[in-house]
PDB file of C-alpha atoms and ligand atoms in Angstrom:
ATOM      1  CA  UNK A  11       0.000   0.000   0.000  1.00 65.00           C
ATOM      2  CA  UNK A  12       1.265   3.453  -0.864  1.00 78.00           C
ATOM      3  CA  UNK A  13       2.071   5.682   2.107  1.00 87.00           C
ATOM      4  CA  UNK A  14       0.022   8.769   2.735  1.00 95.00           C
ATOM      5  CA  UNK A  15       1.402  11.795   4.567  1.00 97.00           C
ATOM      6  CA  UNK A  16       0.055  14.447   6.907  1.00 98.00           C
ATOM      7  CA  UNK A  17       1.380  17.296   8.993  1.00 98.00           C
ATOM      8  CA  UNK A  18       1.030  17.007  12.774  1.00 98.00           C
ATOM      9  CA  UNK A  19       1.387  20.064  15.012  1.00 98.00           C
ATOM     10  CA  UNK A  20       1.976  19.599  18.742  1.00 97.00           C
ATOM     11  CA  UNK A  21       1.098  22.990  20.238  1.00 97.00           C
ATOM     12  CA  UNK A  22       2.526  23.213  23.740  1.00 94.00           C
ATOM     13  CA  UNK A  23       2.856  25.963  26.331  1.00 90.00           C
ATOM     14  CA  UNK A  24       6.530  26.563  25.486  1.00 93.00           C
ATOM     15  CA  UNK A  25       7.195  24.926  22.097  1.00 96.00           C
ATOM     16  CA  UNK A  26       5.399  24.192  18.846  1.00 98.00           C
ATOM     17  CA  UNK A  27       6.619  20.881  17.421  1.00 98.00           C
ATOM     18  CA  UNK A  28       5.567  20.043  13.896  1.00 98.00           C
ATOM     19  CA  UNK A  29       6.306  16.974  11.819  1.00 98.00           C
ATOM     20  CA  UNK A  30       5.649  15.185   8.552  1.00 98.00           C
ATOM     21  CA  UNK A  31       4.087  11.827   9.373  1.00 98.00           C
ATOM     22  CA  UNK A  32       3.319   8.865   7.088  1.00 98.00           C
ATOM     23  CA  UNK A  33       0.315   6.594   7.476  1.00 96.00           C
ATOM     24  CA  UNK A  34       2.492   3.898   9.072  1.00 96.00           C
ATOM     25  CA  UNK A  35       3.298   6.270  11.952  1.00 96.00           C
ATOM     26  CA  UNK A  36       6.809   7.317  10.941  1.00 97.00           C
ATOM     27  CA  UNK A  37       7.984  10.902  11.426  1.00 98.00           C
ATOM     28  CA  UNK A  38       9.999  11.857   8.345  1.00 98.00           C
ATOM     29  CA  UNK A  39      10.927  15.361   9.345  1.00 98.00           C
ATOM     30  CA  UNK A  40      10.239  17.615  12.297  1.00 98.00           C
ATOM     31  CA  UNK A  41      10.985  21.081  13.618  1.00 98.00           C
ATOM     32  CA  UNK A  42      10.567  22.898  16.909  1.00 98.00           C
ATOM     33  CA  UNK A  43       9.826  26.590  17.461  1.00 98.00           C
ATOM     34  CA  UNK A  44       9.079  28.657  20.527  1.00 97.00           C
ATOM     35  CA  UNK A  45       5.313  29.053  21.100  1.00 97.00           C
ATOM     36  CA  UNK A  46       5.568  32.716  22.159  1.00 97.00           C
ATOM     37  CA  UNK A  47       2.452  32.051  24.211  1.00 95.00           C
ATOM     38  CA  UNK A  48       2.984  35.157  26.344  1.00 96.00           C
ATOM     39  CA  UNK A  49       2.573  37.392  23.268  1.00 97.00           C
ATOM     40  CA  UNK A  50      -1.057  36.482  22.593  1.00 96.00           C
ATOM     41  CA  UNK A  51      -2.914  34.465  19.933  1.00 97.00           C
ATOM     42  CA  UNK A  52      -1.681  36.234  16.736  1.00 97.00           C
ATOM     43  CA  UNK A  53       1.949  35.581  17.710  1.00 98.00           C
ATOM     44  CA  UNK A  54       1.203  31.922  18.433  1.00 98.00           C
ATOM     45  CA  UNK A  55      -0.613  31.504  15.127  1.00 98.00           C
ATOM     46  CA  UNK A  56       2.408  33.010  13.351  1.00 98.00           C
ATOM     47  CA  UNK A  57       4.650  30.359  14.913  1.00 98.00           C
ATOM     48  CA  UNK A  58       2.285  27.562  13.873  1.00 98.00           C
ATOM     49  CA  UNK A  59       2.177  28.955  10.341  1.00 98.00           C
ATOM     50  CA  UNK A  60       5.980  29.197  10.137  1.00 98.00           C
ATOM     51  CA  UNK A  61       6.455  25.639  11.406  1.00 98.00           C
ATOM     52  CA  UNK A  62       3.899  24.216   8.962  1.00 98.00           C
ATOM     53  CA  UNK A  63       5.421  26.108   6.017  1.00 97.00           C
ATOM     54  CA  UNK A  64       8.829  24.726   6.920  1.00 98.00           C
ATOM     55  CA  UNK A  65       7.463  21.159   6.946  1.00 98.00           C
ATOM     56  CA  UNK A  66       5.735  21.677   3.589  1.00 97.00           C
ATOM     57  CA  UNK A  67       9.048  22.833   2.073  1.00 96.00           C
ATOM     58  CA  UNK A  68      10.854  19.772   3.461  1.00 97.00           C
ATOM     59  CA  UNK A  69       8.066  17.402   2.416  1.00 96.00           C
ATOM     60  CA  UNK A  70       8.936  17.824  -1.274  1.00 93.00           C
ATOM     61  CA  UNK A  71       7.167  15.079  -3.184  1.00 94.00           C
ATOM     62  CA  UNK A  72       5.662  13.580  -0.019  1.00 95.00           C
ATOM     63  CA  UNK A  73       2.594  15.786  -0.363  1.00 94.00           C
ATOM     64  CA  UNK A  74       0.695  16.070   2.928  1.00 96.00           C
ATOM     65  CA  UNK A  75      -3.036  15.406   2.797  1.00 92.00           C
ATOM     66  CA  UNK A  76      -3.856  17.749   5.659  1.00 97.00           C
ATOM     67  CA  UNK A  77      -2.845  19.464   8.867  1.00 98.00           C
ATOM     68  CA  UNK A  78      -3.755  18.167  12.314  1.00 98.00           C
ATOM     69  CA  UNK A  79      -3.171  20.183  15.467  1.00 98.00           C
ATOM     70  CA  UNK A  80      -3.132  18.999  19.072  1.00 98.00           C
ATOM     71  CA  UNK A  81      -3.833  21.978  21.309  1.00 97.00           C
ATOM     72  CA  UNK A  82      -4.161  22.578  25.031  1.00 94.00           C
ATOM     73  CA  UNK A  83      -7.572  23.772  26.227  1.00 93.00           C
ATOM     74  CA  UNK A  84     -11.067  22.783  25.213  1.00 94.00           C
ATOM     75  CA  UNK A  85     -11.531  22.170  21.494  1.00 96.00           C
ATOM     76  CA  UNK A  86     -15.058  22.118  20.085  1.00 95.00           C
ATOM     77  CA  UNK A  87     -16.299  20.350  16.954  1.00 94.00           C
ATOM     78  CA  UNK A  88     -15.622  23.420  14.792  1.00 95.00           C
ATOM     79  CA  UNK A  89     -11.989  23.602  15.905  1.00 96.00           C
ATOM     80  CA  UNK A  90     -12.412  26.618  18.174  1.00 97.00           C
ATOM     81  CA  UNK A  91      -9.871  26.497  20.993  1.00 97.00           C
ATOM     82  CA  UNK A  92     -11.051  27.771  24.385  1.00 96.00           C
ATOM     83  CA  UNK A  93      -8.989  28.900  27.383  1.00 92.00           C
ATOM     84  CA  UNK A  94      -5.773  26.913  26.968  1.00 92.00           C
ATOM     85  CA  UNK A  95      -3.840  27.188  30.245  1.00 85.00           C
ATOM     86  CA  UNK A  96      -0.507  29.041  29.913  1.00 86.00           C
ATOM     87  CA  UNK A  97      -1.354  30.845  26.658  1.00 93.00           C
ATOM     88  CA  UNK A  98      -1.892  34.535  27.413  1.00 94.00           C
ATOM     89  CA  UNK A  99      -5.008  36.469  26.341  1.00 95.00           C
ATOM     90  CA  UNK A 100      -6.443  33.371  24.665  1.00 96.00           C
ATOM     91  CA  UNK A 101     -10.108  33.188  25.523  1.00 96.00           C
ATOM     92  CA  UNK A 102     -11.552  31.591  22.413  1.00 97.00           C
ATOM     93  CA  UNK A 103      -9.766  31.406  19.055  1.00 97.00           C
ATOM     94  CA  UNK A 104     -11.216  29.921  15.838  1.00 98.00           C
ATOM     95  CA  UNK A 105      -7.962  28.095  15.144  1.00 98.00           C
ATOM     96  CA  UNK A 106      -9.280  25.670  12.502  1.00 97.00           C
ATOM     97  CA  UNK A 107     -10.950  28.480  10.573  1.00 97.00           C
ATOM     98  CA  UNK A 108      -7.792  30.617  10.739  1.00 97.00           C
ATOM     99  CA  UNK A 109      -5.535  27.798   9.561  1.00 98.00           C
ATOM    100  CA  UNK A 110      -7.904  26.957   6.700  1.00 97.00           C
ATOM    101  CA  UNK A 111      -7.692  30.578   5.584  1.00 97.00           C
ATOM    102  CA  UNK A 112      -3.893  30.503   5.642  1.00 97.00           C
ATOM    103  CA  UNK A 113      -3.468  27.070   4.024  1.00 96.00           C
ATOM    104  CA  UNK A 114      -6.308  27.065   1.533  1.00 92.00           C
ATOM    105  CA  UNK A 115      -5.652  23.712  -0.050  1.00 81.00           C
ATOM    106  CA  UNK A 116      -5.176  21.731   3.146  1.00 84.00           C
ATOM    107  CA  UNK A 117      -7.645  19.834   5.273  1.00 95.00           C
ATOM    108  CA  UNK A 118      -7.388  21.055   8.878  1.00 98.00           C
ATOM    109  CA  UNK A 119      -8.456  19.286  12.076  1.00 97.00           C
ATOM    110  CA  UNK A 120      -7.867  20.226  15.683  1.00 97.00           C
ATOM    111  CA  UNK A 121      -8.129  18.177  18.828  1.00 97.00           C
ATOM    112  CA  UNK A 122      -7.316  18.645  22.503  1.00 95.00           C
ATOM    113  CA  UNK A 123      -3.700  17.566  23.185  1.00 95.00           C
ATOM    114  CA  UNK A 124      -4.517  14.727  25.592  1.00 96.00           C
ATOM    115  CA  UNK A 125      -7.051  13.369  23.096  1.00 97.00           C
ATOM    116  CA  UNK A 126      -4.433  13.653  20.338  1.00 97.00           C
ATOM    117  CA  UNK A 127      -1.964  11.626  22.424  1.00 97.00           C
ATOM    118  CA  UNK A 128      -4.689   9.008  23.016  1.00 98.00           C
ATOM    119  CA  UNK A 129      -5.292   8.819  19.265  1.00 98.00           C
ATOM    120  CA  UNK A 130      -1.540   8.395  18.689  1.00 98.00           C
ATOM    121  CA  UNK A 131      -1.363   5.424  21.087  1.00 98.00           C
ATOM    122  CA  UNK A 132      -4.476   3.947  19.475  1.00 98.00           C
ATOM    123  CA  UNK A 133      -3.187   4.250  15.903  1.00 97.00           C
ATOM    124  CA  UNK A 134       0.540   3.717  16.327  1.00 97.00           C
ATOM    125  CA  UNK A 135       1.428   2.745  19.913  1.00 98.00           C
ATOM    126  CA  UNK A 136       0.488   0.667  22.946  1.00 98.00           C
ATOM    127  CA  UNK A 137      -3.226   0.783  22.097  1.00 98.00           C
ATOM    128  CA  UNK A 138      -3.005  -0.704  18.587  1.00 97.00           C
ATOM    129  CA  UNK A 139      -4.394  -4.052  19.757  1.00 97.00           C
ATOM    130  CA  UNK A 140      -7.126  -2.565  21.935  1.00 98.00           C
ATOM    131  CA  UNK A 141     -10.265  -1.016  20.417  1.00 98.00           C
ATOM    132  CA  UNK A 142     -11.357   0.326  23.822  1.00 98.00           C
ATOM    133  CA  UNK A 143      -9.144   1.904  26.458  1.00 98.00           C
ATOM    134  CA  UNK A 144      -8.674   4.776  28.847  1.00 98.00           C
ATOM    135  CA  UNK A 145      -5.602   6.870  28.139  1.00 98.00           C
ATOM    136  CA  UNK A 146      -4.096   8.807  31.035  1.00 98.00           C
ATOM    137  CA  UNK A 147      -1.373  11.391  30.737  1.00 95.00           C
ATOM    138  CA  UNK A 148       0.445  11.983  34.015  1.00 94.00           C
ATOM    139  CA  UNK A 149       2.971  14.789  34.198  1.00 88.00           C
ATOM    140  CA  UNK A 150       2.580  18.230  35.731  1.00 86.00           C
ATOM    141  CA  UNK A 151      -1.155  17.550  35.864  1.00 90.00           C
ATOM    142  CA  UNK A 152      -3.373  14.630  34.941  1.00 95.00           C
ATOM    143  CA  UNK A 153      -5.300  14.484  31.660  1.00 94.00           C
ATOM    144  CA  UNK A 154      -6.796  11.772  29.574  1.00 96.00           C
ATOM    145  CA  UNK A 155      -8.779  10.533  26.636  1.00 97.00           C
ATOM    146  CA  UNK A 156     -11.233   7.718  26.027  1.00 98.00           C
ATOM    147  CA  UNK A 157     -10.908   5.480  22.978  1.00 98.00           C
ATOM    148  CA  UNK A 158     -14.097   3.588  22.092  1.00 98.00           C
ATOM    149  CA  UNK A 159     -14.286   1.316  19.036  1.00 98.00           C
ATOM    150  CA  UNK A 160     -10.895   2.690  17.914  1.00 97.00           C
ATOM    151  CA  UNK A 161     -12.175   6.271  17.924  1.00 97.00           C
ATOM    152  CA  UNK A 162     -11.775   9.093  20.381  1.00 97.00           C
ATOM    153  CA  UNK A 163     -14.897   9.754  22.451  1.00 97.00           C
ATOM    154  CA  UNK A 164     -15.123  13.565  22.699  1.00 96.00           C
ATOM    155  CA  UNK A 165     -18.485  14.089  24.344  1.00 94.00           C
ATOM    156  CA  UNK A 166     -20.913  16.787  23.181  1.00 91.00           C
ATOM    157  CA  UNK A 167     -18.466  19.664  23.856  1.00 90.00           C
ATOM    158  CA  UNK A 168     -15.131  17.896  23.421  1.00 91.00           C
ATOM    159  CA  UNK A 169     -14.483  17.748  27.159  1.00 91.00           C
ATOM    160  CA  UNK A 170     -14.625  13.974  27.742  1.00 95.00           C
ATOM    161  CA  UNK A 171     -11.733  12.157  29.415  1.00 95.00           C
ATOM    162  CA  UNK A 172     -10.849  14.708  32.109  1.00 93.00           C
ATOM    163  CA  UNK A 173      -9.779  12.058  34.563  1.00 96.00           C
ATOM    164  CA  UNK A 174      -7.647  14.535  36.535  1.00 95.00           C
ATOM    165  CA  UNK A 175     -10.842  15.921  38.033  1.00 95.00           C
ATOM    166  CA  UNK A 176     -12.327  12.674  39.254  1.00 97.00           C
ATOM    167  CA  UNK A 177     -12.581  13.297  42.992  1.00 97.00           C
ATOM    168  CA  UNK A 178     -11.226  10.606  45.285  1.00 97.00           C
ATOM    169  CA  UNK A 179     -12.263  12.430  48.497  1.00 97.00           C
ATOM    170  CA  UNK A 180     -15.106  14.918  48.790  1.00 96.00           C
ATOM    171  CA  UNK A 181     -13.366  16.466  51.804  1.00 96.00           C
ATOM    172  CA  UNK A 182      -9.981  16.462  50.112  1.00 95.00           C
ATOM    173  CA  UNK A 183      -7.683  19.366  49.237  1.00 93.00           C
ATOM    174  CA  UNK A 184      -9.072  22.106  46.964  1.00 93.00           C
ATOM    175  CA  UNK A 185      -8.278  21.713  43.267  1.00 92.00           C
ATOM    176  CA  UNK A 186      -7.605  24.443  40.676  1.00 86.00           C
ATOM    177  CA  UNK A 187     -10.934  23.550  39.055  1.00 89.00           C
ATOM    178  CA  UNK A 188     -12.912  24.642  42.141  1.00 93.00           C
ATOM    179  CA  UNK A 189     -13.795  21.159  43.363  1.00 96.00           C
ATOM    180  CA  UNK A 190     -12.210  19.164  46.175  1.00 96.00           C
ATOM    181  CA  UNK A 191     -10.170  16.006  46.323  1.00 96.00           C
ATOM    182  CA  UNK A 192      -9.616  15.701  42.563  1.00 97.00           C
ATOM    183  CA  UNK A 193      -6.962  13.101  41.838  1.00 97.00           C
ATOM    184  CA  UNK A 194      -4.870  15.841  40.216  1.00 95.00           C
ATOM    185  CA  UNK A 195      -4.763  17.618  43.589  1.00 95.00           C
ATOM    186  CA  UNK A 196      -3.066  14.464  44.950  1.00 95.00           C
ATOM    187  CA  UNK A 197      -0.740  13.391  42.162  1.00 95.00           C
ATOM    188  CA  UNK A 198      -0.149  16.644  40.246  1.00 92.00           C
ATOM    189  CA  UNK A 199       2.995  18.700  40.500  1.00 89.00           C
ATOM    190  CA  UNK A 200       2.123  20.777  43.561  1.00 88.00           C
ATOM    191  CA  UNK A 201       1.164  17.891  45.789  1.00 90.00           C
ATOM    192  CA  UNK A 202       3.980  15.586  44.683  1.00 92.00           C
ATOM    193  CA  UNK A 203       6.583  18.277  45.298  1.00 92.00           C
ATOM    194  CA  UNK A 204       5.176  19.121  48.740  1.00 92.00           C
ATOM    195  CA  UNK A 205       4.870  15.504  49.769  1.00 91.00           C
ATOM    196  CA  UNK A 206       8.423  14.767  48.688  1.00 93.00           C
ATOM    197  CA  UNK A 207       9.811  17.832  50.470  1.00 92.00           C
ATOM    198  CA  UNK A 208       7.986  16.784  53.632  1.00 91.00           C
ATOM    199  CA  UNK A 209       9.376  13.264  53.528  1.00 91.00           C
ATOM    200  CA  UNK A 210      12.863  14.537  52.846  1.00 90.00           C
ATOM    201  CA  UNK A 211      12.849  16.545  56.081  1.00 87.00           C
ATOM    202  CA  UNK A 212      12.813  13.556  58.356  1.00 82.00           C
ATOM    203  CA  UNK A 213      14.533  11.022  56.221  1.00 74.00           C
ATOM    204  CA  UNK A 214      17.677   9.431  55.032  1.00 66.00           C
ATOM    205  CA  UNK A 215      19.848  10.399  52.118  1.00 80.00           C
ATOM    206  CA  UNK A 216      18.174  10.774  48.779  1.00 89.00           C
ATOM    207  CA  UNK A 217      19.449  11.231  45.253  1.00 90.00           C
ATOM    208  CA  UNK A 218      16.820  13.936  44.835  1.00 92.00           C
ATOM    209  CA  UNK A 219      18.730  16.296  47.108  1.00 89.00           C
ATOM    210  CA  UNK A 220      21.711  16.021  44.773  1.00 90.00           C
ATOM    211  CA  UNK A 221      19.531  16.568  41.712  1.00 91.00           C
ATOM    212  CA  UNK A 222      18.036  19.801  43.106  1.00 91.00           C
ATOM    213  CA  UNK A 223      21.306  20.798  44.808  1.00 91.00           C
ATOM    214  CA  UNK A 224      19.562  20.983  48.181  1.00 86.00           C
ATOM    215  CA  UNK A 225      16.788  23.330  46.987  1.00 89.00           C
ATOM    216  CA  UNK A 226      13.523  21.527  47.749  1.00 86.00           C
ATOM    217  CA  UNK A 227      11.485  24.125  45.847  1.00 88.00           C
ATOM    218  CA  UNK A 228      12.925  22.524  42.692  1.00 89.00           C
ATOM    219  CA  UNK A 229      11.373  19.095  43.320  1.00 90.00           C
ATOM    220  CA  UNK A 230       9.531  18.924  40.005  1.00 89.00           C
ATOM    221  CA  UNK A 231       7.802  15.668  39.043  1.00 88.00           C
ATOM    222  CA  UNK A 232      10.511  14.997  36.457  1.00 87.00           C
ATOM    223  CA  UNK A 233      13.194  15.182  39.137  1.00 91.00           C
ATOM    224  CA  UNK A 234      11.279  12.705  41.283  1.00 93.00           C
ATOM    225  CA  UNK A 235      10.729  10.451  38.260  1.00 92.00           C
ATOM    226  CA  UNK A 236      14.402  10.607  37.332  1.00 92.00           C
ATOM    227  CA  UNK A 237      15.559   9.804  40.853  1.00 94.00           C
ATOM    228  CA  UNK A 238      13.113   6.887  41.010  1.00 94.00           C
ATOM    229  CA  UNK A 239      14.366   5.645  37.661  1.00 92.00           C
ATOM    230  CA  UNK A 240      17.890   5.687  39.094  1.00 93.00           C
ATOM    231  CA  UNK A 241      16.716   3.591  42.041  1.00 93.00           C
ATOM    232  CA  UNK A 242      16.150   6.203  44.762  1.00 94.00           C
ATOM    233  CA  UNK A 243      13.942   4.526  47.361  1.00 93.00           C
ATOM    234  CA  UNK A 244      12.241   7.676  48.667  1.00 94.00           C
ATOM    235  CA  UNK A 245      11.306   8.807  45.163  1.00 95.00           C
ATOM    236  CA  UNK A 246       9.938   5.334  44.473  1.00 95.00           C
ATOM    237  CA  UNK A 247       7.917   5.453  47.670  1.00 95.00           C
ATOM    238  CA  UNK A 248       6.334   8.809  46.729  1.00 95.00           C
ATOM    239  CA  UNK A 249       5.460   7.651  43.219  1.00 96.00           C
ATOM    240  CA  UNK A 250       4.119   4.294  44.404  1.00 97.00           C
ATOM    241  CA  UNK A 251       1.738   6.091  46.769  1.00 97.00           C
ATOM    242  CA  UNK A 252       0.716   8.495  44.022  1.00 97.00           C
ATOM    243  CA  UNK A 253       0.228   5.629  41.562  1.00 97.00           C
ATOM    244  CA  UNK A 254      -2.070   3.924  44.057  1.00 98.00           C
ATOM    245  CA  UNK A 255      -4.177   7.092  44.324  1.00 98.00           C
ATOM    246  CA  UNK A 256      -4.300   7.542  40.554  1.00 98.00           C
ATOM    247  CA  UNK A 257      -5.470   3.924  40.334  1.00 98.00           C
ATOM    248  CA  UNK A 258      -8.515   4.805  42.452  1.00 98.00           C
ATOM    249  CA  UNK A 259      -9.686   7.344  39.875  1.00 98.00           C
ATOM    250  CA  UNK A 260      -8.879   5.044  36.955  1.00 98.00           C
ATOM    251  CA  UNK A 261     -10.860   2.192  38.527  1.00 97.00           C
ATOM    252  CA  UNK A 262     -13.890   4.484  38.865  1.00 97.00           C
ATOM    253  CA  UNK A 263     -13.780   5.365  35.183  1.00 97.00           C
ATOM    254  CA  UNK A 264     -13.220   1.747  34.134  1.00 96.00           C
ATOM    255  CA  UNK A 265     -16.222   0.659  36.180  1.00 96.00           C
ATOM    256  CA  UNK A 266     -18.417   3.345  34.640  1.00 95.00           C
ATOM    257  CA  UNK A 267     -17.268   2.699  31.080  1.00 95.00           C
ATOM    258  CA  UNK A 268     -16.791  -1.087  31.279  1.00 94.00           C
ATOM    259  CA  UNK A 269     -13.167  -0.713  30.175  1.00 96.00           C
ATOM    260  CA  UNK A 270     -10.428  -3.301  30.752  1.00 96.00           C
ATOM    261  CA  UNK A 271      -7.346  -1.472  29.539  1.00 98.00           C
ATOM    262  CA  UNK A 272      -5.676   1.744  30.618  1.00 98.00           C
ATOM    263  CA  UNK A 273      -2.567   3.184  28.961  1.00 98.00           C
ATOM    264  CA  UNK A 274      -0.429   5.581  30.976  1.00 97.00           C
ATOM    265  CA  UNK A 275       1.675   8.266  29.291  1.00 96.00           C
ATOM    266  CA  UNK A 276       3.354  11.478  30.425  1.00 92.00           C
ATOM    267  CA  UNK A 277       6.670  12.101  32.190  1.00 88.00           C
ATOM    268  CA  UNK A 278       6.007  10.147  35.365  1.00 90.00           C
ATOM    269  CA  UNK A 279       5.034   6.927  33.615  1.00 87.00           C
ATOM    270  CA  UNK A 280       8.661   6.692  32.485  1.00 85.00           C
ATOM    271  CA  UNK A 281       9.948   6.454  36.067  1.00 89.00           C
ATOM    272  CA  UNK A 282       9.876   2.664  35.910  1.00 90.00           C
ATOM    273  CA  UNK A 283       7.716  -0.448  35.820  1.00 94.00           C
ATOM    274  CA  UNK A 284       6.977  -0.097  39.527  1.00 96.00           C
ATOM    275  CA  UNK A 285       4.736   2.953  38.868  1.00 96.00           C
ATOM    276  CA  UNK A 286       2.670   1.100  36.295  1.00 97.00           C
ATOM    277  CA  UNK A 287       2.526  -1.884  38.669  1.00 97.00           C
ATOM    278  CA  UNK A 288       1.313   0.314  41.552  1.00 97.00           C
ATOM    279  CA  UNK A 289      -1.442   1.747  39.370  1.00 98.00           C
ATOM    280  CA  UNK A 290      -2.446  -1.701  38.128  1.00 97.00           C
ATOM    281  CA  UNK A 291      -2.586  -3.215  41.639  1.00 97.00           C
ATOM    282  CA  UNK A 292      -4.753  -0.341  42.814  1.00 98.00           C
ATOM    283  CA  UNK A 293      -7.101  -0.575  39.827  1.00 98.00           C
ATOM    284  CA  UNK A 294      -7.463  -4.376  40.194  1.00 96.00           C
ATOM    285  CA  UNK A 295      -8.378  -4.043  43.820  1.00 96.00           C
ATOM    286  CA  UNK A 296     -11.191  -1.650  43.015  1.00 96.00           C
ATOM    287  CA  UNK A 297     -12.859  -2.666  39.775  1.00 96.00           C
ATOM    288  CA  UNK A 298     -15.933  -4.838  39.864  1.00 93.00           C
ATOM    289  CA  UNK A 299     -15.254  -8.567  40.180  1.00 92.00           C
ATOM    290  CA  UNK A 300     -16.278  -9.583  36.647  1.00 88.00           C
ATOM    291  CA  UNK A 301     -13.808  -7.054  35.205  1.00 85.00           C
ATOM    292  CA  UNK A 302     -10.973  -7.906  37.547  1.00 90.00           C
ATOM    293  CA  UNK A 303      -9.162 -10.781  35.879  1.00 87.00           C
ATOM    294  CA  UNK A 304      -8.319  -9.132  32.593  1.00 90.00           C
ATOM    295  CA  UNK A 305      -7.521  -5.627  33.783  1.00 96.00           C
ATOM    296  CA  UNK A 306      -4.387  -4.298  32.143  1.00 97.00           C
ATOM    297  CA  UNK A 307      -2.458  -1.126  32.837  1.00 97.00           C
ATOM    298  CA  UNK A 308       0.246  -0.511  30.237  1.00 97.00           C
ATOM    299  CA  UNK A 309       2.864   2.164  29.669  1.00 96.00           C
ATOM    300  CA  UNK A 310       2.424   4.382  26.609  1.00 97.00           C
ATOM    301  CA  UNK A 311       4.932   3.693  23.834  1.00 96.00           C
ATOM    302  CA  UNK A 312       5.307   6.928  21.914  1.00 96.00           C
ATOM    303  CA  UNK A 313       6.721   9.312  24.524  1.00 92.00           C
ATOM    304  CA  UNK A 314       7.322  12.844  23.307  1.00 91.00           C
ATOM    305  CA  UNK A 315       6.330  11.960  19.738  1.00 96.00           C
ATOM    306  CA  UNK A 316       2.732  11.208  20.718  1.00 97.00           C
ATOM    307  CA  UNK A 317       1.673  14.838  20.191  1.00 97.00           C
ATOM    308  CA  UNK A 318       2.882  15.075  16.586  1.00 98.00           C
ATOM    309  CA  UNK A 319       1.723  11.547  15.701  1.00 98.00           C
ATOM    310  CA  UNK A 320      -1.758  11.987  17.180  1.00 98.00           C
ATOM    311  CA  UNK A 321      -2.230  15.380  15.536  1.00 98.00           C
ATOM    312  CA  UNK A 322      -1.260  13.936  12.150  1.00 98.00           C
ATOM    313  CA  UNK A 323      -3.527  10.964  12.879  1.00 97.00           C
ATOM    314  CA  UNK A 324      -6.500  13.351  12.823  1.00 97.00           C
ATOM    315  CA  UNK A 325      -6.116  13.802   9.073  1.00 96.00           C
ATOM    316  CA  UNK A 326      -4.425  10.543   8.036  1.00 94.00           C
TER     317      UNK A 326
HETATM  318 ZN1   ZN B  11     -10.290  19.426  39.855  1.00 78.31          ZN
END
């Protein structure tokens, strides 16, 4: 079968990454520009345009059949992007319409970034064998996407899959969203950093102190993940606890949706098999009996490329 090609744009808070992707999930060329998110929507759109033009030039005879964009924020069916966190003065922008005006001969589709990553795993990664799964992205915050019958389930307004705001304690700590006890308030950046700093006060040596040079305000999730990956027992302890809590929220969603598989992406999932194991043990303990035996929690396979691949997957 002849390969088809599409352009995938991974719009992030700090960088725009754009690539030329073939229908077998290979990235043939990619570039990376600064998002300039602090300068407002027109500046961001300029960066997207420049990155796409550059890919078109490098594509040569591999003519792309369209442009897909994974964007933070809520994305509606018309490709309007609403309130992406960390992009200044961006209330609602008709991004699909704008891109269609700039690139007249291209098909344009836009999807929320977590949904795009879920699509990438479904088409090209750990989810290829599974028509139905819950995708969870665990990094600074917690996001997700639901794949049903090999397609993303968006919900009526595109907001489906927000697993970060499943509450695991109605009396729990306040969350940025206004609710209480959301799982993100337990396993997101703020909580993980605080919890780690607390444990470090009373405890033994830890590799993390070397990594942050003694400054506990720099205990970002990636530092904890890296230390755990290098075998640090305190970092492993923190992430095992957090994985157990995340598993509570995942089990709730799996029970509601009758799902058996969850795929975990994002920076923390790379800390080691023990994190995935902690999540899986917690999920198994909590799902309904008939679901229990074939529950699977798997690490995502595409890492940082998931954004570009999923975006391209929208038009491939
Ligand atoms: Zn919340």
